[in-house]
Coordinates of C-alpha atoms in Angstrom, one line a residue:
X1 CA 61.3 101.4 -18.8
X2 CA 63.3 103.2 -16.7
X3 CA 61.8 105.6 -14.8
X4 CA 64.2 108.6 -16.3
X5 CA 63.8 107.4 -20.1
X6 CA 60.9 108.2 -22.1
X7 CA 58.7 106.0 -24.3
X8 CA 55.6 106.9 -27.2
X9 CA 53.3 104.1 -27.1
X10 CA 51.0 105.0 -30.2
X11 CA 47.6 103.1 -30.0
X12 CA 46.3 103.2 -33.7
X13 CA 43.0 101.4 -35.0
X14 CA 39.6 102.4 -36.1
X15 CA 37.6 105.0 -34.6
X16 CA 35.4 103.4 -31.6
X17 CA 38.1 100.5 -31.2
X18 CA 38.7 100.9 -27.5
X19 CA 42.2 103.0 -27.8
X20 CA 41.5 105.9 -25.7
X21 CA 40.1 103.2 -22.8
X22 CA 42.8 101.1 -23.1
X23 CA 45.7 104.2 -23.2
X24 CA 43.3 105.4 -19.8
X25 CA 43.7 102.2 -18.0
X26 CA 47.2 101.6 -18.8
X27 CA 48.0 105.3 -17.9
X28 CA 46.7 105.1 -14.2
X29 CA 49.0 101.9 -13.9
X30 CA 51.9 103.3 -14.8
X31 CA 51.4 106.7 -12.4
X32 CA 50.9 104.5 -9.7
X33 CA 54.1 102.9 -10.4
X34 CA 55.9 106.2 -10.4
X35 CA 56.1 107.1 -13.9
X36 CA 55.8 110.2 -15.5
X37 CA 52.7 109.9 -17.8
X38 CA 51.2 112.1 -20.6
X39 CA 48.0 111.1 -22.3
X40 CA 47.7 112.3 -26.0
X41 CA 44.3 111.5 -27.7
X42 CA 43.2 112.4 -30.9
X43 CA 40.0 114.0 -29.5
X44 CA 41.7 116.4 -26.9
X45 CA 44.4 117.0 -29.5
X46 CA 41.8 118.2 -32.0
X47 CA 40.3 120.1 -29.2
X48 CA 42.9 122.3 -27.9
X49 CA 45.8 122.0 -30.6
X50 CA 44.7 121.5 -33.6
X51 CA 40.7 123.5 -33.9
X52 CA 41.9 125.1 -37.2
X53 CA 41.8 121.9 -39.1
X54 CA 39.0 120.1 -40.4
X55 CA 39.2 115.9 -41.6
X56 CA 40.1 116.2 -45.0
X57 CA 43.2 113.8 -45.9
X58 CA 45.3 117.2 -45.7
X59 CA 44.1 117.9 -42.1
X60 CA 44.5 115.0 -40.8
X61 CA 47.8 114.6 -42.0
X62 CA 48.6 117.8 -40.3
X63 CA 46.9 116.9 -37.1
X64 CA 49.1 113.2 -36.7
X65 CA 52.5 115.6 -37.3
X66 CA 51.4 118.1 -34.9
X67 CA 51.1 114.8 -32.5
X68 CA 54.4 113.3 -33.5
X69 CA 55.9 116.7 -32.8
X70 CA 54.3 116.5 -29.1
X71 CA 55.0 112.9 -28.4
X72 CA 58.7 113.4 -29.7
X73 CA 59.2 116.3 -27.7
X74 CA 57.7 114.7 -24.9
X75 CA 59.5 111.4 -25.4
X76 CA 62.4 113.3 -25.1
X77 CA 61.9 114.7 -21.9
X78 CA 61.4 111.6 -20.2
X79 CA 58.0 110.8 -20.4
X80 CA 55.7 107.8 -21.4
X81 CA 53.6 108.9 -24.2
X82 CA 50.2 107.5 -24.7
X83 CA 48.7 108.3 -28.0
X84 CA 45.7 107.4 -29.0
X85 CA 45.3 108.4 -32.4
X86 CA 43.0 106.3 -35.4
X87 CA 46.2 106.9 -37.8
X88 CA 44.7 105.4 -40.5
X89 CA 48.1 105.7 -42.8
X90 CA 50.6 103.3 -42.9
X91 CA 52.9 106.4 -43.9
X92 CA 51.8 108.5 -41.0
X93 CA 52.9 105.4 -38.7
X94 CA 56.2 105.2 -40.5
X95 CA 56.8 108.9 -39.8
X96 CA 55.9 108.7 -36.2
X97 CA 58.3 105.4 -35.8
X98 CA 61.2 107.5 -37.3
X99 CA 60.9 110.6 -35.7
X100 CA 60.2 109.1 -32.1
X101 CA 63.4 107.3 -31.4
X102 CA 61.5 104.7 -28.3
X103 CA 58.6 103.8 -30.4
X104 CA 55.8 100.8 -29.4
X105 CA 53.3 100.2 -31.6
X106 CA 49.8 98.9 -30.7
X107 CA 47.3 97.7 -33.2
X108 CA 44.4 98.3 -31.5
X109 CA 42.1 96.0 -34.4
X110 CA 38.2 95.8 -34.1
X111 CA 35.9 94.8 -36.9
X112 CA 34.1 97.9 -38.1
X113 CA 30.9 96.4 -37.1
X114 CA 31.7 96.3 -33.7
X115 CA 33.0 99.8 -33.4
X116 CA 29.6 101.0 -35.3
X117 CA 28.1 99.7 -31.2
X118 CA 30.0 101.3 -29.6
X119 CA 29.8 104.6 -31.2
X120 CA 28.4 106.3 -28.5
X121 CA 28.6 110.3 -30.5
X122 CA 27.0 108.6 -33.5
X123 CA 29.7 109.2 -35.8
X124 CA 29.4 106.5 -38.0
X125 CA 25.7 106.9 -38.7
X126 CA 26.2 110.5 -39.7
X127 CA 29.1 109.1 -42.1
X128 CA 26.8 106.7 -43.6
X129 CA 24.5 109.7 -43.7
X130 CA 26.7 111.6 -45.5
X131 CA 26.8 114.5 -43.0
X132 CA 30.5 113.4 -42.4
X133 CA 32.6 113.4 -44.9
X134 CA 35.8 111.4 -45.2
X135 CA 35.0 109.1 -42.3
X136 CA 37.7 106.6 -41.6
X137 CA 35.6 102.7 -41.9
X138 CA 33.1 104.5 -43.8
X139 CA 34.3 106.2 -46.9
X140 CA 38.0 106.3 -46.2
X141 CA 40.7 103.7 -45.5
X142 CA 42.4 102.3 -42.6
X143 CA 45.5 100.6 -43.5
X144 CA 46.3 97.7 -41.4
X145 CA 49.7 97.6 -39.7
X146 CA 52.1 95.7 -41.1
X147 CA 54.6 95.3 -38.0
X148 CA 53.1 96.7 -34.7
X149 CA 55.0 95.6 -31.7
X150 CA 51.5 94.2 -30.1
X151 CA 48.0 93.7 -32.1
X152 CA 45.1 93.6 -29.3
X153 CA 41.8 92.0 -30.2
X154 CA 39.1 94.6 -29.0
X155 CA 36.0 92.3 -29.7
X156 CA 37.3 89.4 -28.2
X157 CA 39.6 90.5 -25.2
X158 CA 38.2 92.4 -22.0
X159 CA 39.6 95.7 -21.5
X160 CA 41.5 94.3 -18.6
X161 CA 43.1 91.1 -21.3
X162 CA 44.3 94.2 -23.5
X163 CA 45.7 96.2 -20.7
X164 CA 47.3 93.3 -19.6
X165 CA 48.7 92.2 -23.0
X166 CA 50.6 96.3 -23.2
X167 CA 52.2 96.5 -19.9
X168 CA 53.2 92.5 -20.9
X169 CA 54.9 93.6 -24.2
X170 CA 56.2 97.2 -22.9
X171 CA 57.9 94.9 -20.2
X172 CA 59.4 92.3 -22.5
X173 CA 60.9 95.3 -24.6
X174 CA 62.4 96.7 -21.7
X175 CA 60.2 99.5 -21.1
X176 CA 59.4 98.7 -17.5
X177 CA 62.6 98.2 -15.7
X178 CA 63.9 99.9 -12.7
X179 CA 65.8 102.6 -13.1

């Protein structure tokens, strides 16, 4: 990517899948290459933009358009987006592909199982619980990509494999070029 064009990369997958630490790594790469990097995660998001909503299918919805809206406008302005977002709806991925004109999209995929270890907040056990309701892996859906531009394998791949494997594919697109 040229250093003046802006880019979303939108790491989708279930919660506990390794997005956020994969967007980090790949992040600090790309600053030290000169590029002008903003890190949206669904956590900080939630955090500082978006406290008013809860995790019904509603809110959620609400929070991944608020997100779009940043990445777009931020995208626009020359940045490289990294979002890291569990964007469990195939719509909601179709919405952020047409409204964010430079668009990458990594599958970040994990078997639930696995992501159920790594939960270090203890999320799923309080879904399973019942406490939380709505819990995407436990009693809600995530919808599969149909056509991401890259599909890492969390469970099988070192963090380093999957880093690699991004600024590979962001590369081969074009994404990484001098300006």
């Amino acid at each position: 990517m040229k250093k003046d064009q802006g880019v979303t990369i939108w790491f989708t997958g279930l919660p506990c899948c390794g997005k956020t630490t994969i967007a980090d790594r790949v992040a600090v790469i790309l600053k030290e290459k000169g590029f002008m990097v903003e890190r949206l995660d669904g956590d900080l998001v939630r955090q500082n933009f978006s406290r008013d909503l809860g995790f019904s299918k509603k809110d959620r919805d609400e929070n991944i358009r608020r997100a779009i809206f940043l990445a777009k406008m931020l995208t626009r302005n020359n940045m490289v987006v990294l979002a890291s977002f569990v964007t469990p709806y195939k719509k909601q991925r179709r919405k952020a592909r047409k409204e964010i004109e430079q668009f990458v999209e990594v599958y970040v995929r994990c078997p639930v199982k696995i992501c159920m270890k790594r939960d270090v907040k203890g999320m799923y056990q309080k879904a399973l619980a019942g406490t939380i309701k709505h819990f995407t892996g436990v009693d809600d859906p995530y919808e599969e990509p149909e056509h991401p531009e890259l599909i890492v394998d969390t469970d099988i791949e070192s963090v380093e494999e999957s880093v690699g494997k991004v600024l590979q594919k962001i590369e081969e697109l074009g994404y990484l070029a001098d300006s």
